[in-house]
CSV table of C-alpha atoms and ligand atoms in Angstrom, one decimal:
chain,number,residue,atom,x,y,z
V,21,MET,CA,-0.1,-0.1,-0.1
V,22,ALA,CA,1.3,3.4,-1.0
V,23,ARG,CA,2.3,5.7,2.0
V,24,VAL,CA,0.3,8.7,2.6
V,25,ASN,CA,1.6,12.1,2.2
V,26,THR,CA,0.9,13.5,5.8
V,27,ARG,CA,2.7,16.0,7.4
V,28,LEU,CA,2.1,16.4,11.1
V,29,ALA,CA,3.6,17.9,14.1
V,30,VAL,CA,2.4,16.5,17.3
V,31,VAL,CA,3.1,18.8,20.0
V,32,ASN,CA,3.1,19.4,23.9
V,33,GLY,CA,3.7,15.9,24.4
V,34,ARG,CA,5.5,13.9,27.2
V,35,LEU,CA,7.5,11.7,24.6
V,36,VAL,CA,7.9,8.0,25.8
V,37,THR,CA,11.0,7.0,24.0
V,38,PRO,CA,13.3,4.4,24.3
V,39,SER,CA,16.2,6.6,26.2
V,40,GLY,CA,13.1,7.9,28.5
V,41,VAL,CA,10.3,10.5,28.8
V,42,ARG,CA,11.2,13.9,27.4
V,43,PRO,CA,9.2,17.0,26.3
V,44,GLY,CA,9.5,17.5,22.5
V,45,VAL,CA,7.9,17.6,19.1
V,46,VAL,CA,7.0,14.5,17.0
V,47,LEU,CA,7.6,15.4,13.2
V,48,VAL,CA,5.8,13.3,11.1
V,49,ALA,CA,5.8,12.6,7.3
V,50,ASP,CA,5.0,10.2,4.8
V,51,GLY,CA,3.6,7.7,7.4
V,52,ARG,CA,6.8,7.7,9.5
V,53,ILE,CA,8.2,9.6,12.0
V,54,ALA,CA,10.5,12.2,10.4
V,55,ALA,CA,12.2,13.4,13.6
V,56,VAL,CA,12.0,14.2,17.3
V,57,VAL,CA,13.0,17.8,17.5
V,58,ASP,CA,12.5,20.6,20.1
V,59,SER,CA,10.4,23.3,18.5
V,60,VAL,CA,7.8,23.4,15.6
V,61,PRO,CA,8.4,24.2,12.3
V,62,GLU,CA,6.1,26.5,10.3
V,63,HIS,CA,3.3,25.4,7.9
V,64,VAL,CA,2.8,22.2,9.4
V,65,PRO,CA,-0.3,21.1,10.9
V,66,VAL,CA,-0.2,20.8,14.3
V,67,LEU,CA,-1.9,18.0,16.8
V,68,ASP,CA,-2.1,19.4,20.1
V,69,ALA,CA,-1.1,16.6,22.9
V,70,ALA,CA,-2.0,19.3,25.6
V,71,GLY,CA,0.7,17.8,28.1
V,72,ARG,CA,0.1,14.0,28.3
V,73,TYR,CA,2.1,11.1,27.5
V,74,VAL,CA,2.6,10.5,23.9
V,75,LEU,CA,3.5,6.7,23.1
V,76,PRO,CA,4.5,4.3,20.5
V,77,GLY,CA,1.4,2.8,19.1
V,78,LEU,CA,0.9,-0.4,21.0
V,79,ILE,CA,1.4,-3.8,20.0
V,80,ASP,CA,-1.2,-6.7,21.2
V,81,SER,CA,0.5,-9.8,20.3
V,82,HIS,CA,-2.5,-12.0,21.4
V,83,VAL,CA,-5.7,-11.4,19.8
V,84,HIS,CA,-8.5,-13.6,18.1
V,85,PHE,CA,-10.0,-11.2,15.6
V,86,ARG,CA,-12.4,-15.0,14.5
V,87,THR,CA,-11.8,-14.4,10.9
V,88,PRO,CA,-12.4,-16.9,9.0
V,89,GLY,CA,-15.6,-18.7,10.0
V,90,LEU,CA,-16.3,-17.3,13.6
V,91,GLU,CA,-17.5,-13.8,12.7
V,92,HIS,CA,-20.1,-14.0,14.7
V,93,LYS,CA,-18.1,-13.6,17.7
V,94,GLU,CA,-15.5,-10.9,16.4
V,95,ASP,CA,-14.5,-9.5,13.0
V,96,TRP,CA,-11.9,-7.1,12.1
V,97,GLU,CA,-14.0,-3.9,11.7
V,98,HIS,CA,-15.1,-4.3,15.4
V,99,GLY,CA,-11.8,-5.7,16.7
V,100,SER,CA,-9.4,-3.2,14.9
V,101,ARG,CA,-11.9,-0.5,16.2
V,102,ALA,CA,-11.6,-1.7,20.1
V,103,ALA,CA,-7.9,-1.7,19.3
V,104,VAL,CA,-7.2,1.6,18.3
V,105,ALA,CA,-9.6,2.9,21.1
V,106,GLY,CA,-7.2,1.1,23.4
V,107,GLY,CA,-3.9,2.6,22.0
V,108,VAL,CA,-3.0,-0.6,20.0
V,109,THR,CA,-2.0,0.0,16.3
V,110,THR,CA,-0.4,-3.6,15.7
V,111,VAL,CA,-1.9,-6.6,16.5
V,112,LEU,CA,-0.6,-10.3,16.1
V,113,ASP,CA,-3.9,-12.6,15.4
V,114,MET,CA,-4.4,-16.2,16.5
V,115,PRO,CA,-4.9,-19.3,14.3
V,116,ASN,CA,-7.7,-21.0,16.0
V,117,THR,CA,-10.6,-20.0,13.6
V,118,VAL,CA,-12.5,-21.9,11.2
V,119,PRO,CA,-10.8,-23.4,9.3
V,120,PRO,CA,-7.6,-23.1,11.6
V,121,THR,CA,-4.8,-21.5,9.7
V,122,LEU,CA,-2.2,-24.3,10.3
V,123,HIS,CA,-0.7,-23.8,6.4
V,124,PRO,CA,1.1,-21.1,4.7
V,125,ASP,CA,-1.8,-21.1,2.2
V,126,ALA,CA,-4.6,-20.8,4.8
V,127,VAL,CA,-2.5,-17.8,6.4
V,128,VAL,CA,-2.1,-15.9,2.9
V,129,ALA,CA,-6.2,-16.7,2.4
V,130,LYS,CA,-6.9,-15.0,5.7
V,131,ALA,CA,-4.6,-11.9,5.0
V,132,ARG,CA,-6.6,-11.6,1.9
V,133,ARG,CA,-9.8,-11.7,3.7
V,134,ILE,CA,-8.7,-9.1,5.8
V,135,ALA,CA,-7.2,-6.5,3.5
V,136,GLY,CA,-9.5,-3.1,3.4
V,137,ARG,CA,-11.0,-3.9,6.6
V,138,SER,CA,-8.5,-3.4,9.7
V,139,LEU,CA,-7.8,0.1,11.1
V,140,VAL,CA,-4.4,-1.4,12.4
V,141,ASP,CA,-1.4,-3.4,10.9
V,142,TYR,CA,-1.4,-7.0,11.5
V,143,ALA,CA,0.8,-10.3,11.3
V,144,PHE,CA,-0.3,-13.9,12.4
V,145,HIS,CA,0.9,-16.7,14.8
V,146,ILE,CA,0.4,-19.7,12.1
V,147,GLY,CA,-1.2,-22.9,14.2
V,148,ALA,CA,1.2,-25.8,14.7
V,149,ASP,CA,-0.3,-28.9,12.9
V,150,PRO,CA,0.0,-32.6,15.2
V,151,LEU,CA,-0.4,-34.0,11.7
V,152,HIS,CA,2.5,-32.0,9.7
V,153,PRO,CA,4.8,-30.5,12.3
V,154,GLU,CA,7.4,-30.3,9.2
V,155,VAL,CA,5.4,-27.4,7.9
V,156,LEU,CA,7.5,-25.4,10.5
V,157,VAL,CA,10.9,-26.6,9.2
V,158,ASP,CA,10.8,-24.3,6.0
V,159,LEU,CA,8.3,-21.9,7.1
V,160,ASP,CA,8.7,-18.4,5.1
V,161,PRO,CA,9.2,-15.6,7.5
V,162,ALA,CA,7.0,-13.5,5.2
V,163,VAL,CA,4.0,-15.8,6.3
V,164,ALA,CA,4.9,-16.1,9.7
V,165,ARG,CA,7.7,-15.9,12.3
V,166,SER,CA,5.8,-17.8,15.3
V,167,ALA,CA,3.6,-20.6,15.5
V,168,LYS,CA,1.3,-21.3,17.9
V,169,VAL,CA,0.8,-24.6,20.1
V,170,PHE,CA,-2.4,-25.4,21.9
V,171,MET,CA,-1.3,-28.1,24.3
V,172,ALA,CA,-4.7,-28.6,25.3
V,173,GLY,CA,-8.3,-28.1,24.2
V,174,HIS,CA,-11.3,-26.2,24.6
V,175,HIS,CA,-14.1,-25.0,22.6
V,176,THR,CA,-12.2,-22.8,20.2
V,177,ALA,CA,-9.1,-24.8,20.3
V,178,PRO,CA,-9.5,-27.7,17.3
V,179,THR,CA,-6.3,-28.7,17.3
V,180,VAL,CA,-4.3,-29.9,20.1
V,181,VAL,CA,-0.8,-31.1,20.2
V,182,ASP,CA,-1.1,-33.3,23.5
V,183,ASP,CA,0.9,-36.5,21.8
V,184,PRO,CA,4.5,-36.0,23.9
V,185,GLU,CA,6.2,-37.4,20.4
V,186,VAL,CA,4.3,-35.0,18.3
V,187,LEU,CA,5.2,-32.1,20.5
V,188,ASP,CA,8.6,-33.0,20.2
V,189,LYS,CA,8.7,-33.1,16.4
V,190,VAL,CA,7.1,-29.7,16.7
V,191,PHE,CA,9.9,-28.4,18.9
V,192,ALA,CA,12.5,-29.7,16.6
V,193,ALA,CA,11.1,-28.4,13.5
V,194,ALA,CA,10.9,-24.8,14.9
V,195,ALA,CA,14.3,-24.9,16.4
V,196,VAL,CA,15.3,-25.9,12.7
V,197,SER,CA,13.8,-22.7,11.0
V,198,GLY,CA,14.2,-20.2,14.2
V,199,VAL,CA,10.4,-19.9,14.5
V,200,ARG,CA,9.2,-18.7,17.8
V,201,LEU,CA,6.6,-21.1,19.5
V,202,VAL,CA,3.9,-19.4,21.5
V,203,LEU,CA,2.4,-21.9,23.9
V,204,HIS,CA,-1.2,-22.3,25.4
V,205,ALA,CA,0.4,-24.5,27.9
V,206,GLU,CA,-2.0,-26.8,29.7
V,207,ASP,CA,-1.9,-30.4,30.3
V,208,GLN,CA,-4.6,-32.1,28.2
V,209,ARG,CA,-4.2,-35.4,29.7
V,210,LEU,CA,-4.4,-34.2,33.6
V,211,HIS,CA,-7.8,-32.7,32.3
V,212,ASP,CA,-8.8,-35.9,30.9
V,213,LEU,CA,-7.6,-37.7,33.8
V,214,LEU,CA,-9.6,-35.4,36.3
V,215,ASP,CA,-12.5,-35.4,34.1
V,216,ALA,CA,-12.8,-39.1,34.0
V,217,TRP,CA,-12.6,-39.3,37.8
V,218,ARG,CA,-14.6,-36.4,38.9
V,219,GLY,CA,-16.9,-36.2,35.9
V,220,GLY,CA,-17.7,-33.0,33.8
V,221,PRO,CA,-17.5,-29.4,34.6
V,222,PRO,CA,-19.0,-28.0,37.9
V,223,ASP,CA,-22.4,-26.6,37.6
V,224,ALA,CA,-21.2,-23.4,39.5
V,225,TYR,CA,-18.3,-20.9,39.0
V,226,ARG,CA,-17.3,-21.3,42.2
V,227,ASP,CA,-15.6,-24.4,41.5
V,228,TYR,CA,-14.2,-23.5,38.5
V,229,GLU,CA,-10.7,-23.2,39.2
V,230,ARG,CA,-10.6,-26.5,40.8
V,231,TRP,CA,-11.7,-28.1,37.8
V,232,ARG,CA,-8.8,-26.5,35.7
V,233,PRO,CA,-6.2,-26.5,38.4
V,234,ARG,CA,-2.9,-25.1,38.6
V,235,SER,CA,-1.3,-28.2,38.2
V,236,SER,CA,-2.4,-28.4,34.5
V,237,PRO,CA,-0.3,-25.1,33.4
V,238,ILE,CA,2.6,-26.2,35.5
V,239,SER,CA,2.9,-29.5,34.5
V,240,ALA,CA,3.1,-28.2,30.8
V,241,VAL,CA,5.2,-25.5,31.5
V,242,VAL,CA,8.0,-28.4,33.0
V,243,ARG,CA,7.1,-30.3,29.7
V,244,VAL,CA,8.3,-27.0,27.7
V,245,LEU,CA,11.3,-26.2,29.7
V,246,GLU,CA,12.6,-29.7,29.0
V,247,LEU,CA,11.6,-29.5,25.1
V,248,VAL,CA,13.4,-25.9,25.2
V,249,ARG,CA,16.4,-27.5,26.6
V,250,ARG,CA,16.6,-30.3,24.7
V,251,HIS,CA,15.9,-28.4,21.0
V,252,GLY,CA,16.9,-25.1,21.8
V,253,THR,CA,13.5,-23.6,20.5
V,254,ALA,CA,12.8,-20.1,21.4
V,255,ALA,CA,9.3,-20.6,23.5
V,256,HIS,CA,7.1,-17.7,24.6
V,257,ILE,CA,4.3,-19.1,26.9
V,258,LEU,CA,1.4,-17.2,27.0
V,259,HIS,CA,-1.4,-16.1,29.8
V,260,LEU,CA,0.6,-17.3,32.6
V,261,SER,CA,-1.9,-17.8,35.6
V,262,SER,CA,0.0,-19.2,38.5
V,263,ALA,CA,3.1,-18.2,40.9
V,264,GLU,CA,4.7,-21.3,40.2
V,265,GLU,CA,4.9,-20.8,36.5
V,266,ALA,CA,6.4,-17.6,36.8
V,267,ASP,CA,9.1,-18.8,39.1
V,268,LEU,CA,9.7,-21.8,36.8
V,269,VAL,CA,9.8,-19.8,33.6
V,270,ALA,CA,12.2,-17.2,35.4
V,271,ALA,CA,14.3,-19.4,36.8
V,272,ALA,CA,15.0,-21.1,33.3
V,273,ALA,CA,15.3,-17.7,31.5
V,274,ALA,CA,18.0,-16.9,34.5
V,275,GLU,CA,19.6,-20.2,33.4
V,276,GLY,CA,20.0,-18.6,29.7
V,277,LEU,CA,17.1,-20.9,27.8
V,278,PRO,CA,15.2,-18.8,25.4
V,279,VAL,CA,12.0,-18.9,27.2
V,280,THR,CA,9.8,-15.6,27.5
V,281,PHE,CA,6.2,-15.2,28.8
V,282,GLU,CA,3.4,-13.0,28.6
V,283,LEU,CA,0.8,-11.8,31.1
V,284,THR,CA,-2.9,-11.1,30.2
V,285,ALA,CA,-4.6,-8.0,31.7
V,286,HIS,CA,-7.5,-10.2,32.9
V,287,HIS,CA,-5.0,-12.5,34.8
V,288,LEU,CA,-3.7,-9.2,36.7
V,289,SER,CA,-7.1,-7.6,37.1
V,290,PHE,CA,-9.4,-10.5,38.3
V,291,THR,CA,-9.0,-13.4,40.8
V,292,ASP,CA,-11.1,-16.2,41.4
V,293,ALA,CA,-13.4,-14.6,43.7
V,294,ASP,CA,-14.6,-12.4,40.6
V,295,THR,CA,-15.3,-15.7,38.6
V,296,ALA,CA,-17.5,-17.2,41.4
V,297,ARG,CA,-19.0,-14.1,41.7
V,298,GLY,CA,-19.6,-13.1,38.1
V,299,GLY,CA,-19.5,-16.2,36.2
V,300,ALA,CA,-18.7,-16.8,32.9
V,301,ARG,CA,-17.0,-13.5,31.8
V,302,THR,CA,-14.0,-14.3,33.7
V,303,ARG,CA,-14.4,-18.0,32.9
V,304,LEU,CA,-10.6,-18.3,30.7
V,305,ALA,CA,-8.3,-21.0,29.9
V,306,PRO,CA,-6.1,-21.0,31.9
V,307,ALA,CA,-8.4,-20.2,34.8
V,308,ILE,CA,-8.2,-17.2,36.9
V,309,ARG,CA,-6.6,-17.8,40.0
V,310,GLY,CA,-6.0,-16.5,43.6
V,311,PRO,CA,-4.5,-13.6,45.2
V,312,ARG,CA,-1.4,-14.9,45.7
V,313,ASP,CA,-0.9,-15.5,42.2
V,314,GLN,CA,-2.1,-12.5,41.2
V,315,ASP,CA,0.7,-10.8,43.4
V,316,ARG,CA,3.3,-13.0,41.7
V,317,LEU,CA,2.2,-12.2,38.4
V,318,TRP,CA,2.4,-8.2,39.2
V,319,ALA,CA,5.6,-9.0,40.7
V,320,ALA,CA,7.0,-10.4,37.5
V,321,LEU,CA,5.8,-7.1,35.8
V,322,ARG,CA,7.6,-5.0,38.7
V,323,ALA,CA,10.9,-7.2,38.1
V,324,GLY,CA,11.0,-7.1,34.3
V,325,GLU,CA,10.4,-10.7,34.4
V,326,VAL,CA,7.6,-10.9,31.9
V,327,ALA,CA,8.2,-10.0,28.1
V,328,THR,CA,5.0,-9.1,26.5
V,329,LEU,CA,1.4,-8.0,27.9
V,330,GLY,CA,-1.1,-9.2,25.8
V,331,SER,CA,-5.0,-9.1,25.8
V,332,ASP,CA,-6.1,-12.6,24.6
V,333,HIS,CA,-8.7,-10.4,22.9
V,334,ALA,CA,-11.3,-13.5,22.6
V,335,PRO,CA,-14.9,-12.4,22.6
V,336,HIS,CA,-17.9,-14.7,22.7
V,337,THR,CA,-21.6,-13.5,22.2
V,338,ALA,CA,-23.3,-12.7,25.3
V,339,ALA,CA,-25.6,-15.6,24.7
V,340,GLU,CA,-22.9,-18.1,24.4
V,341,LYS,CA,-21.5,-16.8,27.8
V,342,GLU,CA,-25.1,-17.2,29.1
V,343,ARG,CA,-25.0,-21.1,28.6
V,344,PRO,CA,-24.9,-23.7,31.2
V,345,VAL,CA,-21.3,-23.8,32.7
V,346,ALA,CA,-20.4,-26.9,30.8
V,347,ASP,CA,-20.9,-25.2,27.1
V,348,ALA,CA,-20.1,-21.6,28.0
V,349,PRO,CA,-16.8,-20.9,25.9
V,350,PRO,CA,-14.1,-19.5,27.7
V,351,GLY,CA,-12.6,-16.1,26.7
V,352,LEU,CA,-13.3,-12.5,26.9
V,353,PRO,CA,-12.8,-9.1,24.9
V,354,GLY,CA,-10.0,-7.4,25.8
V,355,VAL,CA,-7.7,-5.1,23.4
V,356,GLN,CA,-9.4,-2.0,24.0
V,357,GLU,CA,-9.0,-2.6,27.9
V,358,LEU,CA,-5.4,-4.0,27.8
V,359,ALA,CA,-3.7,-0.6,28.2
V,360,THR,CA,-5.7,0.9,30.6
V,361,ALA,CA,-6.6,-2.1,32.8
V,362,VAL,CA,-2.8,-2.7,33.4
V,363,TRP,CA,-2.3,1.1,34.1
V,364,THR,CA,-5.1,1.1,36.5
V,365,GLY,CA,-3.5,-1.7,38.2
V,366,MET,CA,0.0,-0.3,38.1
V,367,ARG,CA,-1.0,3.1,39.6
V,368,ARG,CA,-3.3,1.4,42.5
V,369,ARG,CA,-0.5,-1.1,43.4
V,370,TRP,CA,2.5,1.2,43.0
V,371,PRO,CA,1.1,4.8,43.7
V,372,GLU,CA,4.8,5.9,44.6
V,373,GLU,CA,6.2,5.1,41.6
V,374,ASP,CA,7.3,8.0,39.4
V,375,PRO,CA,4.5,8.2,36.5
V,376,ASP,CA,7.6,8.1,33.9
V,377,THR,CA,9.3,5.2,35.2
V,378,ALA,CA,5.6,3.3,35.1
V,379,VAL,CA,4.9,4.5,31.7
V,380,ARG,CA,8.0,3.1,30.2
V,381,ARG,CA,7.5,-0.4,32.0
V,382,LEU,CA,4.0,-0.2,30.1
V,383,VAL,CA,5.8,0.7,26.7
V,384,ARG,CA,8.1,-1.8,27.1
V,385,HIS,CA,5.8,-4.8,27.6
V,386,LEU,CA,3.5,-3.3,25.2
V,387,ALA,CA,5.5,-2.2,22.2
V,388,GLU,CA,9.5,-2.5,22.6
V,389,ARG,CA,9.5,-6.3,23.7
V,390,PRO,CA,6.5,-7.4,21.5
V,391,ALA,CA,8.2,-5.9,18.3
V,392,GLU,CA,11.6,-7.5,19.3
V,393,LEU,CA,10.2,-10.7,19.7
V,394,PHE,CA,8.1,-11.1,16.7
V,395,GLY,CA,10.3,-8.9,14.6
V,396,LEU,CA,8.2,-6.4,13.6
V,397,ALA,CA,10.3,-3.8,11.8
V,398,GLY,CA,9.7,-0.1,12.6
V,399,LYS,CA,7.3,-0.6,15.2
V,400,GLY,CA,7.2,-0.2,18.7
V,401,ARG,CA,9.6,2.6,19.5
V,402,LEU,CA,9.3,6.4,19.4
V,403,VAL,CA,12.4,7.1,17.3
V,404,ALA,CA,13.3,8.7,14.1
V,405,GLY,CA,12.3,6.3,10.9
V,406,ALA,CA,9.7,4.3,12.7
V,407,ASP,CA,6.1,4.0,11.5
V,408,ALA,CA,4.2,7.1,12.9
V,409,ASP,CA,2.1,5.3,15.1
V,410,LEU,CA,1.3,7.2,18.2
V,411,VAL,CA,-1.1,7.6,21.1
V,412,VAL,CA,-1.8,10.4,23.1
V,413,PHE,CA,-2.3,8.8,26.8
V,414,ASP,CA,-4.0,10.9,29.5
V,415,PRO,CA,-2.5,9.0,32.4
V,416,ASP,CA,-4.6,10.7,35.3
V,417,HIS,CA,-8.2,10.6,33.5
V,418,ARG,CA,-10.5,8.5,35.8
V,419,TRP,CA,-13.6,7.2,34.4
V,420,MET,CA,-15.8,4.2,34.5
V,421,LEU,CA,-16.5,1.9,31.4
V,422,SER,CA,-19.7,0.8,30.2
V,423,ALA,CA,-21.0,-1.4,27.9
V,424,SER,CA,-21.5,1.7,25.8
V,425,ASP,CA,-18.0,2.3,25.4
V,426,VAL,CA,-17.1,-1.1,24.0
V,427,GLU,CA,-16.4,-1.6,20.8
V,428,ALA,CA,-15.6,-5.3,20.2
V,429,LYS,CA,-18.6,-6.8,18.3
V,430,CYS,CA,-19.7,-8.8,21.4
V,431,GLY,CA,-20.7,-5.7,23.2
V,432,TRP,CA,-19.7,-6.6,26.7
V,433,SER,CA,-16.8,-6.3,28.8
V,434,ALA,CA,-15.8,-8.2,31.9
V,435,TYR,CA,-14.8,-4.5,33.2
V,436,GLU,CA,-18.0,-2.8,33.0
V,437,GLY,CA,-18.2,-0.8,36.1
V,438,TRP,CA,-15.0,-0.4,36.7
V,439,THR,CA,-13.3,3.0,37.3
V,440,PHE,CA,-10.2,3.1,35.1
V,441,THR,CA,-6.9,5.2,35.6
V,442,GLY,CA,-5.7,6.8,32.3
V,443,ARG,CA,-7.3,7.0,29.2
V,444,VAL,CA,-6.6,6.8,25.2
V,445,GLN,CA,-7.4,10.3,23.9
V,446,LEU,CA,-5.9,10.1,20.3
V,447,THR,CA,-4.5,7.2,18.4
V,448,VAL,CA,-2.6,7.7,15.0
V,449,LYS,CA,-1.6,5.0,12.6
V,450,SER,CA,0.9,5.7,9.5
V,451,GLY,CA,0.4,9.4,10.3
V,452,ARG,CA,-3.3,9.4,10.1
V,453,ILE,CA,-5.6,9.7,13.0
V,454,ALA,CA,-7.2,6.3,13.7
V,455,TYR,CA,-9.1,7.2,16.5
V,456,ASP,CA,-10.2,10.5,18.4
V,457,ARG,CA,-12.3,10.1,21.5
V,458,GLU,CA,-13.3,13.6,22.0
V,459,ARG,CA,-14.8,14.0,18.5
V,460,GLY,CA,-15.9,9.9,18.8
V,461,THR,CA,-14.5,9.2,15.2
V,462,PHE,CA,-12.5,6.7,13.8
V,463,GLY,CA,-10.3,6.6,10.7
V,464,ASP,CA,-10.2,4.7,7.5
V,465,PRO,CA,-9.1,0.8,7.3
V,466,VAL,CA,-6.0,1.3,6.2
V,467,GLY,CA,-4.2,-1.2,8.2
V,468,ARG,CA,-1.8,-3.7,6.2
V,469,TRP,CA,-0.1,-6.9,6.7
V,470,LEU,CA,3.2,-6.6,7.9
V,471,SER,CA,4.5,-8.9,5.3
V,472,PRO,CA,6.3,-8.6,2.0
V,473,LEU,CA,3.6,-10.8,0.9
V,474,ALA,CA,1.2,-8.0,1.2
V,475,GLU,CA,2.5,-6.3,-1.8
V,476,GLU,CA,2.3,-9.4,-4.2
V,477,PRO,CA,-0.4,-9.1,-6.8
V,478,VAL,CA,-3.2,-11.2,-5.8
V,479,GLU,CA,-2.8,-14.0,-8.9
V,480,GLU,CA,0.2,-14.7,-7.4
V,481,LEU,CA,-1.2,-15.9,-4.0
V,482,THR,CA,-2.3,-19.2,-3.7
V,483,GLU,CA,-6.3,-18.9,-3.5
V,484,GLU,CA,-7.7,-21.5,-1.1
V,485,SER,CA,-6.6,-23.2,2.1
V,486,THR,CA,-6.0,-27.0,1.8
V,487,THR,CA,-6.8,-27.4,5.4
V,488,GLU,CA,-9.9,-29.3,6.6
V,489,SER,CA,-12.8,-27.3,8.0
V,490,PRO,CA,-13.7,-28.4,11.5
V,491,THR,CA,-16.6,-27.2,13.0
V,492,GLU,CA,-16.0,-25.1,16.5
V,493,ARG,CA,-16.1,-27.6,19.4
V,494,GLU,CA,-19.0,-26.9,21.4
V,495,GLY,CA,-21.1,-28.5,24.3
V,496,THR,CA,-18.1,-31.2,24.8
V,497,GLY,CA,-17.7,-30.0,28.3
V,498,ASN,CA,-13.9,-29.8,27.4
V,499,GLY,CA,-13.2,-26.5,28.6
L,17,DOR,O1,-10.1,-18.5,27.3
L,17,DOR,C1,-9.3,-18.9,26.2
L,17,DOR,N1,-10.4,-18.3,25.2
L,17,DOR,N2,-8.3,-19.1,26.1
L,17,DOR,C2,-7.6,-19.6,25.0
L,17,DOR,O2,-6.6,-19.8,24.9
L,17,DOR,C3,-8.3,-19.2,23.6
L,17,DOR,C4,-9.5,-18.4,23.7
L,17,DOR,C5,-10.5,-18.4,22.6
L,17,DOR,O3,-10.0,-18.5,21.4
L,17,DOR,O4,-11.9,-18.4,22.9
L,18,ZN,ZN1,-5.4,-16.6,23.2
């Protein structure tokens, strides 16, 4: 896509750059940051940040925008609006769609479907195929640089890699090509064993955490660390839920193994008491655990042990969530709430921390580290030469979230009624306004696939996915 010839100066901001927070002016030209300077040149349209922070566009490396096949839950029009309303200008989308994107052709087909519909830029995690782990050996980095592995199943996880031999092959294949594995680390065999003994899911959310206990991700993480040790594969473990997982991954990383982890806003924001009280909205895989675990996850953010913060934006319709416990699918929308929820928690937990230090922490894990991990050139840093993706963020604005604020297609949020600290005022993507809160307006869907393949003429791309088309597994009582 041709770059637009915009010239713009973002003035009066506190710029959150890799070397620290500083006052200054961001000059934008042709969709890129032309320079960071001290004063405003003449004849350039000005955007006034009014003393607020100016962040690089945030990166959510974990969203499920549900295309293809599950567009009744979410689509790119809604998902990308939710993203820019939350300051997110780049997303990495997950493969558990219908059909799942397990092969390069399916990824290309998905990219073509999305073209012209997204306000944000995007890239994809391909899915690890248990029947064809060899796909990862020579995976073209233009298609994907990372592969999602579901080690356990639930409603929207159709392709589970639960056979230890196959998992070993997946790690070996990814080690050859340098593909980073991103893992949903829960233990399917442990779930099967418990279900056979205890029966199906509980009929009340009170018992939900026990039904999908901490032993499951802990066991899966131990297996992942063994495989990383054996093969040297780069592994990023998603949505840590327990203190033990954080200890295990931090210890392995300290030893020099190439392992990193993600924390989600919901595991930082809610506890099992919220699930017991509020039910399906915080029914998640992995489950939300207790305050002691939550404290350890926050400590991992404070200590910089975590690599990325992600939303795991995984919407389901309100009707789906209202089903009996056995059939209510796990997942919640969150790309819009991600940065604000984490910022709110940071300010509440660590009120003594200098806000400039805190905002640098936010940007490190929501922009710089995801860009590094997933090879997103030009993203994640407010520096000259980078893409002009910018967010004006008011760190002090207090507001209560209600359903009418929700941009996700499902129309609900687990945070309804929460009072947040901090609000995204304006989001700029590639030098153009993507979201203006005061005006209540969104920009055009000029988001692009961050791949050289995006520029290729359509006829050179393979038309159809070769993948089978499984339907969503509903009502299996399997999470
Ligand atoms: O709770 C979850 N929902 N966890 C996942 O890993 C996937 C997600 C979904 O796709 O609904
Ligand atoms: Zn997910």
